[in-house]
Amino acid sequence: MIVAVIDSGVDASHPDLEGQVLPGVDLVDPGAGDLGQVDPVGHGTTVAALIAGSNQDSSGAEGIAPGAKILPIRVLDKANKYDDPGVIAQAVRWAVDHKAAVINLSLGGALRSEAIAGALQYAAAHDVVVVACTGNIATDTSIHQVWYPAREPGVVAVAGLGAQAKSRGAGAQSADMLWSGSLTGPETVLAAPAVNLTGAKPGGGYWQVQGTSFAAPLVAGAASLVRARFPRMSAANVINRLIGTAKDLGPKGRDDRFGYGEVDPVAALRTELGEVGDNPLTAEAEPVQADPTPVEGPMRPGGAAPMPSSSSADRELEQRLAGDGREELSAVAGLTAMLLILMAGAAGVLLRNNRRRGRHSL
């Protein structure tokens, strides 16, 4: 399954991403000839490894969907920002035209862009799942709403969960569950861990990171798993499966802080759901809620009936994901490591941008 990472580029030479990074495109420096496979910042490499990292030495970055292929599209410059929303729109269209099934956008800004909106409509028309981060409070304290493009209807907007999100369950009320740096609002769709994350660093190393930028790829990875398991399933039904099987947090049902709740890849792969005709995140559609009884094997698209037994590789992946799936997003992703914040400062990795500029979200 192809997941487009629209970001700062991806270091294709990193051991945990070796063989997983497809030729992409560099829209910042088109003459560089690096095909998006060079990352001067590290942000995109970290995002990519959270999706598809292979954890070669058992102490690095292992993604939630290690079988996915990463399509790198560089839009963030060496200061890890973009100034022209048209570049983001171009990247989305390029990803769609190059067969991405899922697009991850760990970036955003305050202002809506008609160009990006048009590109997202293009993605929807071509049956592509788009995931974006809700944004970070610390990046620009003047912004108090979910970043754009996560605010665009139909996009899976992902907020971040904090280190204290331990006692989870339907109706849980603990304010500690939401990461203190996460922007949220009525557009929030899902939540995923945003701290305690080991990221791949360009050059072959690792660092500890936090931010909604790194929650979003966990959901993008889950979407990739669903699309791989159910290859005939539409994007609308993939999204419905993710939100219909999420672990409810906060007030019952969808709320402004956690959306539908914490993404649950195991439940998304195993639970029987009916089909929807339209994206449930648009005004015209309503989500189909999960049947609380899990299905004990892979299903046909829409959950009509069990499919033949999955391959041994599929069963192994499901077992790895299910290892501690009720307390963590994924045992594979190593999300219970001790929290260490990725420091920026003088290096300019964490930037304060004005309201008209796009930014990443460390």
Coordinates of C-alpha atoms in Angstrom, one line a residue:
M1 CA 0.0 0.0 0.0
I2 CA 1.4 3.4 -1.0
V3 CA 1.3 6.2 1.7
A4 CA 2.3 9.7 0.5
V5 CA 4.3 11.7 3.1
I6 CA 4.0 15.3 2.2
D7 CA 6.7 16.8 4.4
S8 CA 10.4 17.7 4.5
G9 CA 11.5 14.8 2.4
V10 CA 12.4 11.3 3.6
D11 CA 15.9 9.8 4.1
A12 CA 15.6 6.7 1.9
S13 CA 19.0 5.5 3.2
H14 CA 17.9 5.1 6.8
P15 CA 18.2 1.4 7.8
D16 CA 14.7 1.3 9.1
L17 CA 13.3 2.6 5.8
E18 CA 15.6 0.8 3.4
G19 CA 13.6 -0.5 0.4
Q20 CA 10.4 1.2 1.7
V21 CA 10.8 4.6 0.1
L22 CA 9.7 5.0 -3.5
P23 CA 11.0 7.7 -5.9
G24 CA 9.1 10.9 -5.1
V25 CA 9.5 14.5 -5.9
D26 CA 11.2 17.6 -4.4
L27 CA 8.9 20.6 -4.8
V28 CA 11.2 22.9 -2.8
D29 CA 14.3 22.3 -5.0
P30 CA 13.0 20.7 -8.2
G31 CA 16.5 20.8 -9.7
A32 CA 18.1 18.8 -6.9
G33 CA 17.3 15.5 -8.5
D34 CA 16.9 13.8 -5.1
L35 CA 13.3 12.6 -5.8
G36 CA 12.2 13.6 -2.3
Q37 CA 14.5 11.0 -0.8
V38 CA 16.7 13.5 1.0
D39 CA 15.6 15.1 4.3
P40 CA 17.6 18.2 5.5
V41 CA 15.3 18.6 8.6
G42 CA 14.3 15.1 9.8
H43 CA 10.6 15.7 10.2
G44 CA 9.5 13.7 7.2
T45 CA 11.9 10.9 8.0
T46 CA 10.4 10.6 11.4
V47 CA 6.9 10.6 10.1
A48 CA 7.7 8.0 7.4
A49 CA 9.3 5.6 10.0
L50 CA 6.3 5.9 12.3
I51 CA 4.3 4.6 9.3
A52 CA 6.6 2.0 7.8
G53 CA 9.8 1.7 9.8
S54 CA 11.3 -1.8 10.0
N55 CA 13.3 -1.5 13.3
Q56 CA 16.3 -3.3 11.9
D57 CA 18.4 -3.3 15.1
S58 CA 15.4 -3.9 17.5
S59 CA 16.0 -0.6 19.2
G60 CA 15.0 1.9 16.5
A61 CA 11.8 3.0 14.8
E62 CA 9.2 0.4 13.9
G63 CA 6.2 1.6 12.1
I64 CA 2.6 0.6 12.5
A65 CA 2.4 -0.6 8.9
P66 CA 5.9 -1.9 8.1
G67 CA 4.7 -3.3 4.8
A68 CA 3.6 0.1 3.4
K69 CA 5.6 1.9 0.7
I70 CA 6.4 5.6 1.3
L71 CA 6.0 8.1 -1.5
P72 CA 8.0 11.1 -0.4
I73 CA 7.0 14.6 -1.5
R74 CA 9.1 17.5 -0.2
V75 CA 7.2 20.7 0.5
L76 CA 9.0 22.0 3.6
D77 CA 12.2 24.0 3.3
K78 CA 15.3 23.8 5.4
A79 CA 13.6 25.9 8.0
N80 CA 10.8 23.3 8.0
K81 CA 8.1 25.6 6.7
Y82 CA 6.2 26.4 3.5
D83 CA 5.1 29.9 2.4
D84 CA 2.9 29.0 -0.6
P85 CA -0.2 26.9 -0.1
G86 CA -0.2 26.2 -3.8
V87 CA 2.8 23.9 -3.2
I88 CA 0.8 21.8 -0.8
A89 CA -2.0 21.6 -3.3
Q90 CA 0.4 20.6 -6.0
A91 CA 1.8 17.9 -3.7
V92 CA -1.6 16.5 -2.9
R93 CA -2.5 16.2 -6.6
W94 CA 1.0 14.7 -7.4
A95 CA 0.4 12.1 -4.7
V96 CA -3.0 11.2 -6.1
D97 CA -1.6 10.9 -9.7
H98 CA 1.1 8.6 -8.5
K99 CA -1.2 6.1 -6.9
A100 CA -1.1 7.0 -3.2
A101 CA -3.9 5.3 -1.3
V102 CA -3.3 7.3 1.8
I103 CA -1.9 10.8 2.2
N104 CA -0.3 12.1 5.4
L105 CA -0.1 15.9 6.0
S106 CA 1.8 16.6 9.2
L107 CA 1.8 20.3 8.6
G108 CA -0.7 23.2 8.5
G109 CA -1.5 26.8 9.2
A110 CA -4.2 29.2 10.3
L111 CA -5.7 30.2 6.9
R112 CA -7.9 28.2 4.6
S113 CA -6.6 27.8 1.1
E114 CA -8.9 27.4 -1.9
A115 CA -6.0 25.8 -3.8
I116 CA -5.5 23.1 -1.1
A117 CA -9.3 22.6 -0.8
G118 CA -9.5 21.9 -4.5
A119 CA -6.6 19.4 -4.3
L120 CA -8.3 17.7 -1.3
Q121 CA -11.5 17.4 -3.4
Y122 CA -9.4 15.9 -6.2
A123 CA -8.1 13.3 -3.7
A124 CA -11.6 12.5 -2.5
A125 CA -12.8 12.1 -6.1
H126 CA -10.0 9.6 -6.6
D127 CA -10.8 7.6 -3.5
V128 CA -7.7 8.6 -1.4
V129 CA -7.8 8.8 2.4
V130 CA -6.2 12.1 3.7
V131 CA -4.9 12.3 7.2
A132 CA -3.7 15.6 8.8
C133 CA -2.5 16.8 12.2
T134 CA -4.7 19.2 14.2
G135 CA -1.6 21.2 15.1
N136 CA 0.4 22.3 18.2
I137 CA -0.3 25.1 20.6
A138 CA 3.4 25.9 21.2
T139 CA 4.2 26.4 17.5
D140 CA 2.1 29.6 17.4
T141 CA 0.3 30.6 20.5
S142 CA -1.9 33.0 18.5
I143 CA -3.7 30.2 16.8
H144 CA -6.5 28.6 18.8
Q145 CA -8.2 26.4 16.2
V146 CA -7.4 23.3 14.4
W147 CA -4.9 23.9 11.7
Y148 CA -5.7 23.9 8.0
P149 CA -5.9 21.5 6.0
A150 CA -7.0 19.4 9.0
R151 CA -10.1 21.6 9.2
E152 CA -11.2 20.8 5.7
P153 CA -14.4 18.5 5.7
G154 CA -13.5 14.9 4.8
V155 CA -10.0 15.0 6.2
V156 CA -9.1 12.8 9.1
A157 CA -7.9 15.4 11.7
V158 CA -5.7 13.8 14.4
A159 CA -5.2 15.3 17.8
G160 CA -2.4 14.1 20.2
L161 CA -2.7 12.0 23.4
G162 CA -0.4 12.6 26.3
A163 CA 1.8 10.4 28.5
Q164 CA -0.8 10.2 31.2
A165 CA -3.4 8.5 28.9
K166 CA -3.4 5.2 30.8
S167 CA -6.9 4.5 32.1
R168 CA -8.9 4.7 28.9
G169 CA -12.3 3.6 28.0
A170 CA -15.8 4.8 26.9
G171 CA -16.8 7.8 28.8
A172 CA -13.4 8.4 30.3
Q173 CA -13.1 12.0 31.6
S174 CA -9.4 12.4 32.5
A175 CA -8.1 15.7 31.2
D176 CA -4.6 14.2 31.3
M177 CA -5.4 12.1 28.2
L178 CA -5.1 14.9 25.8
W179 CA -1.5 16.1 25.2
S180 CA -1.2 19.6 26.6
G181 CA 0.3 20.9 23.4
S182 CA -2.4 19.6 21.1
L183 CA -4.8 21.9 19.3
T184 CA -8.4 20.6 19.2
G185 CA -11.8 21.7 18.0
P186 CA -15.0 20.6 16.4
E187 CA -13.1 19.3 13.4
T188 CA -11.1 16.8 15.4
V189 CA -11.8 13.3 14.2
L190 CA -9.4 10.9 16.0
A191 CA -6.7 11.0 18.6
A192 CA -3.4 9.0 18.8
P193 CA -0.3 9.1 21.0
A194 CA 1.8 12.2 20.5
V195 CA 4.5 11.6 23.1
N196 CA 6.9 8.8 24.0
L197 CA 7.7 8.2 20.3
T198 CA 11.0 7.0 18.9
G199 CA 11.6 8.6 15.5
A200 CA 14.1 7.8 12.7
K201 CA 16.6 10.6 12.2
P202 CA 18.4 11.3 8.9
G203 CA 21.8 9.6 8.7
G204 CA 20.6 6.4 10.5
G205 CA 20.1 7.6 14.0
Y206 CA 17.1 8.1 16.3
W207 CA 15.5 10.7 18.5
Q208 CA 12.6 11.0 20.8
V209 CA 9.8 13.2 19.5
Q210 CA 6.4 14.6 20.5
G211 CA 3.7 16.5 18.6
T212 CA 0.5 16.0 16.6
S213 CA 2.8 15.7 13.6
F214 CA 3.7 12.3 14.9
A215 CA 0.2 11.3 16.0
A216 CA -1.1 11.7 12.5
P217 CA 1.1 9.1 10.8
L218 CA -0.1 6.5 13.3
V219 CA -3.6 7.0 12.0
A220 CA -2.3 7.1 8.4
G221 CA -0.5 3.8 9.1
A222 CA -3.7 2.3 10.5
A223 CA -5.6 3.5 7.3
S224 CA -2.9 1.7 5.3
L225 CA -3.4 -1.5 7.2
V226 CA -7.1 -1.4 6.5
R227 CA -6.6 -0.7 2.8
A228 CA -4.2 -3.6 2.6
R229 CA -6.5 -6.0 4.4
F230 CA -9.6 -4.8 2.4
P231 CA -8.2 -3.8 -1.0
R232 CA -11.6 -3.3 -2.6
M233 CA -12.8 -1.0 0.3
S234 CA -13.5 2.6 -0.6
A235 CA -11.9 5.5 1.2
A236 CA -15.2 6.4 2.7
N237 CA -15.5 3.0 4.3
V238 CA -11.9 3.0 5.5
I239 CA -12.5 6.2 7.3
N240 CA -15.8 4.9 8.7
R241 CA -14.0 1.8 9.9
L242 CA -11.4 3.9 11.7
I243 CA -13.9 6.2 13.4
G244 CA -16.5 3.4 14.1
T245 CA -13.9 1.3 15.9
A246 CA -12.1 4.1 17.8
K247 CA -11.9 3.8 21.6
D248 CA -14.2 6.5 22.9
L249 CA -12.6 9.1 25.2
G250 CA -14.1 12.1 26.9
P251 CA -17.9 12.7 26.7
K252 CA -19.7 9.8 25.0
G253 CA -19.6 10.0 21.3
R254 CA -17.7 12.5 19.2
D255 CA -16.4 15.6 21.1
D256 CA -14.2 18.6 20.3
R257 CA -11.1 17.2 22.2
F258 CA -10.8 13.6 21.1
G259 CA -13.1 13.4 18.1
Y260 CA -14.4 9.9 17.9
G261 CA -11.6 8.7 20.3
E262 CA -8.3 6.9 20.1
V263 CA -7.6 5.0 16.9
D264 CA -7.6 1.3 17.4
P265 CA -5.9 -0.6 14.5
V266 CA -6.7 -4.0 15.8
A267 CA -10.4 -3.3 16.1
A268 CA -10.4 -1.6 12.7
L269 CA -9.0 -4.8 11.1
R270 CA -11.3 -7.2 12.9
T271 CA -14.7 -5.6 13.7
E272 CA -17.7 -6.0 11.5
L273 CA -19.2 -2.8 10.1
G274 CA -21.9 -2.1 7.6
E275 CA -21.1 0.0 4.5
V276 CA -21.5 3.7 3.9
G277 CA -21.9 5.4 0.6
D278 CA -20.2 8.7 1.4
N279 CA -17.4 9.9 3.6
P280 CA -18.9 10.1 7.1
L281 CA -16.8 13.2 7.8
T282 CA -18.9 15.3 5.3
A283 CA -22.2 16.8 6.2
E284 CA -24.1 14.5 3.9
A285 CA -23.0 11.3 5.5
E286 CA -23.3 9.7 8.9
P287 CA -20.9 7.1 10.4
V288 CA -21.9 3.5 10.8
Q289 CA -21.1 2.4 14.4
A290 CA -19.2 -0.7 15.2
D291 CA -20.8 -4.0 16.2
P292 CA -19.3 -4.5 19.6
T293 CA -18.6 -8.2 18.8
P294 CA -15.2 -8.6 17.1
V295 CA -14.9 -10.8 14.1
E296 CA -12.4 -13.5 14.6
G297 CA -10.9 -13.3 11.2
P298 CA -10.5 -11.0 8.2
M299 CA -13.7 -9.8 6.5
R300 CA -14.9 -8.9 3.1
P301 CA -15.2 -5.2 2.4
G302 CA -18.1 -3.8 4.4
G303 CA -18.0 -6.8 6.8
A304 CA -20.6 -8.8 4.8
A305 CA -19.0 -12.2 5.5
P306 CA -15.7 -13.7 6.6
M307 CA -13.0 -14.0 3.9
P308 CA -10.7 -17.0 3.4
S309 CA -7.9 -17.2 5.9
S310 CA -5.3 -14.4 5.7
S311 CA -1.7 -15.1 4.8
S312 CA 0.8 -16.0 7.5
A313 CA 2.3 -12.6 7.1
D314 CA -1.1 -11.0 7.7
R315 CA -1.6 -13.2 10.8
E316 CA 1.8 -12.3 12.1
L317 CA 1.2 -8.6 11.7
E318 CA -2.2 -8.8 13.4
Q319 CA -0.7 -10.7 16.3
R320 CA 2.0 -8.1 16.7
L321 CA -0.5 -5.3 16.6
A322 CA -2.8 -7.2 19.0
G323 CA -0.1 -7.9 21.6
D324 CA -1.1 -5.0 23.9
G325 CA -3.7 -3.3 21.7
R326 CA -6.0 -2.3 24.5
E327 CA -3.4 -0.2 26.4
E328 CA -1.2 1.1 23.5
L329 CA -1.8 2.1 19.9
S330 CA 0.6 -0.5 18.8
A331 CA 3.2 -2.7 20.4
V332 CA 5.0 -2.5 17.1
A333 CA 5.4 1.3 17.3
G334 CA 7.0 1.2 20.7
L335 CA 4.8 3.8 22.2
T336 CA 5.6 3.1 25.9
A337 CA 9.1 4.4 25.8
M338 CA 10.1 7.2 28.3
L339 CA 9.2 10.7 27.1
L340 CA 12.1 12.7 25.7
I341 CA 11.3 15.9 23.9
L342 CA 12.9 16.6 20.5
M343 CA 14.7 19.9 21.2
A344 CA 15.0 22.6 18.6
G345 CA 16.1 26.1 19.6
A346 CA 18.9 27.4 17.6
A347 CA 18.8 24.7 15.0
G348 CA 15.4 26.0 13.9
V349 CA 13.7 22.6 14.1
L350 CA 10.8 24.1 16.2
L351 CA 9.7 27.3 14.6
R352 CA 7.4 30.1 15.5
N353 CA 5.7 31.2 12.3
N354 CA 3.3 34.0 11.6
R355 CA -0.3 33.3 10.9
R356 CA 0.1 33.4 7.1
R357 CA 2.9 30.8 7.0
G358 CA 2.5 27.0 7.1
R359 CA 4.4 25.0 9.6
H360 CA 5.2 21.6 10.7
S361 CA 4.2 20.4 14.2
L362 CA 6.9 19.0 16.4

